[in-house]
Amino acid sequence: MGSKVVFTGDYDTGDFGQWGTCQWRGYNSSCKNWKQGPHMARITDGGTGHATAARFEVRDGDVPPFGGGERSEVSAGDSLGAGVKEGDERWYEFSWRFDENFANPRGDWFIPMQWHSGSGSPPLALEVDKRGVLHFANNRVNTRTEIGPIQKGVWVDYVLHIKFSQGSQALAESWVNGLKQPGVHRASNLADDGSYLKMGIYRDGDDSATAILWQDGLRVTAP
């Protein structure tokens, strides 16, 4: 892991205030202004070891005010320390729990984590395919590297090690519950001057099933 913590999004504050912008049905504004209540996103007890976890839920038609796909996401801008640029190296530690009733996606994309540039598809994302398998993906050039099947109804710990580059220096590798996964994603993972981190649920509007994903413990470190 890196020696310098550059961003923390673990929800131990009891709210979404560690993040910059919250985007879900009917809302696209500062996370500090979000009041808990509706189904889209809340901080709640996720079980042993996860007393302050984020619970994201997307139902059919949950599109934010600016349109696009259905989503319930939090976004961290450069000002929060989670932005990356050419040559940056980062480690991402976090835990996910896909709901026990989570249905494998039926639409063209289901993205629980992405590094987004100014416009267009993300040059790097974690994506769940129609088989329920998690991948690193560059959706600009349709390149994917398998991480492994998601596990439903249980908390799973992930560590990602990423070197950001538009060229041959790009690298993304993963550990799941402490085990190194064989796939290493070496495709370009930047599209321009930099990218910013988003987490939650972003999916194709053709997928009508309710999706629930819990997230906790995010820590981002640099060398």
Tab-separated table of C-alpha atoms in Angstrom, residues 78 82-86 88 115-119 123 140 164 166 189-197:
chain	number	residue	atom	x	y	z
A	78	ASP	CA	-9.682	16.951	-7.607
A	82	ALA	CA	-9.016	11.765	-5.253
A	83	GLY	CA	-8.180	13.140	-8.696
A	84	VAL	CA	-5.445	11.471	-10.754
A	85	LYS	CA	-3.247	12.510	-13.669
A	86	GLU	CA	-0.574	11.030	-15.933
A	88	ASP	CA	0.085	8.896	-10.681
A	115	TRP	CA	-12.475	7.019	-12.869
A	116	HIS	CA	-14.189	9.566	-15.079
A	117	SER	CA	-12.677	12.183	-17.344
A	118	GLY	CA	-14.348	15.388	-18.475
A	119	SER	CA	-16.746	13.734	-20.932
A	123	PRO	CA	-11.300	5.355	-19.485
A	140	ARG	CA	-13.741	3.959	-24.813
A	164	PHE	CA	-2.492	5.923	-14.425
A	166	GLN	CA	-2.574	7.272	-21.473
A	189	ASN	CA	-6.656	4.242	-18.319
A	190	LEU	CA	-6.583	8.020	-18.841
A	191	ALA	CA	-8.261	9.918	-21.667
A	192	ASP	CA	-7.014	13.470	-21.077
A	193	ASP	CA	-5.335	15.542	-18.366
A	194	GLY	CA	-6.913	13.620	-15.505
A	195	SER	CA	-9.798	11.661	-13.984
A	196	TYR	CA	-11.923	11.820	-10.839
A	197	LEU	CA	-13.336	8.989	-8.746
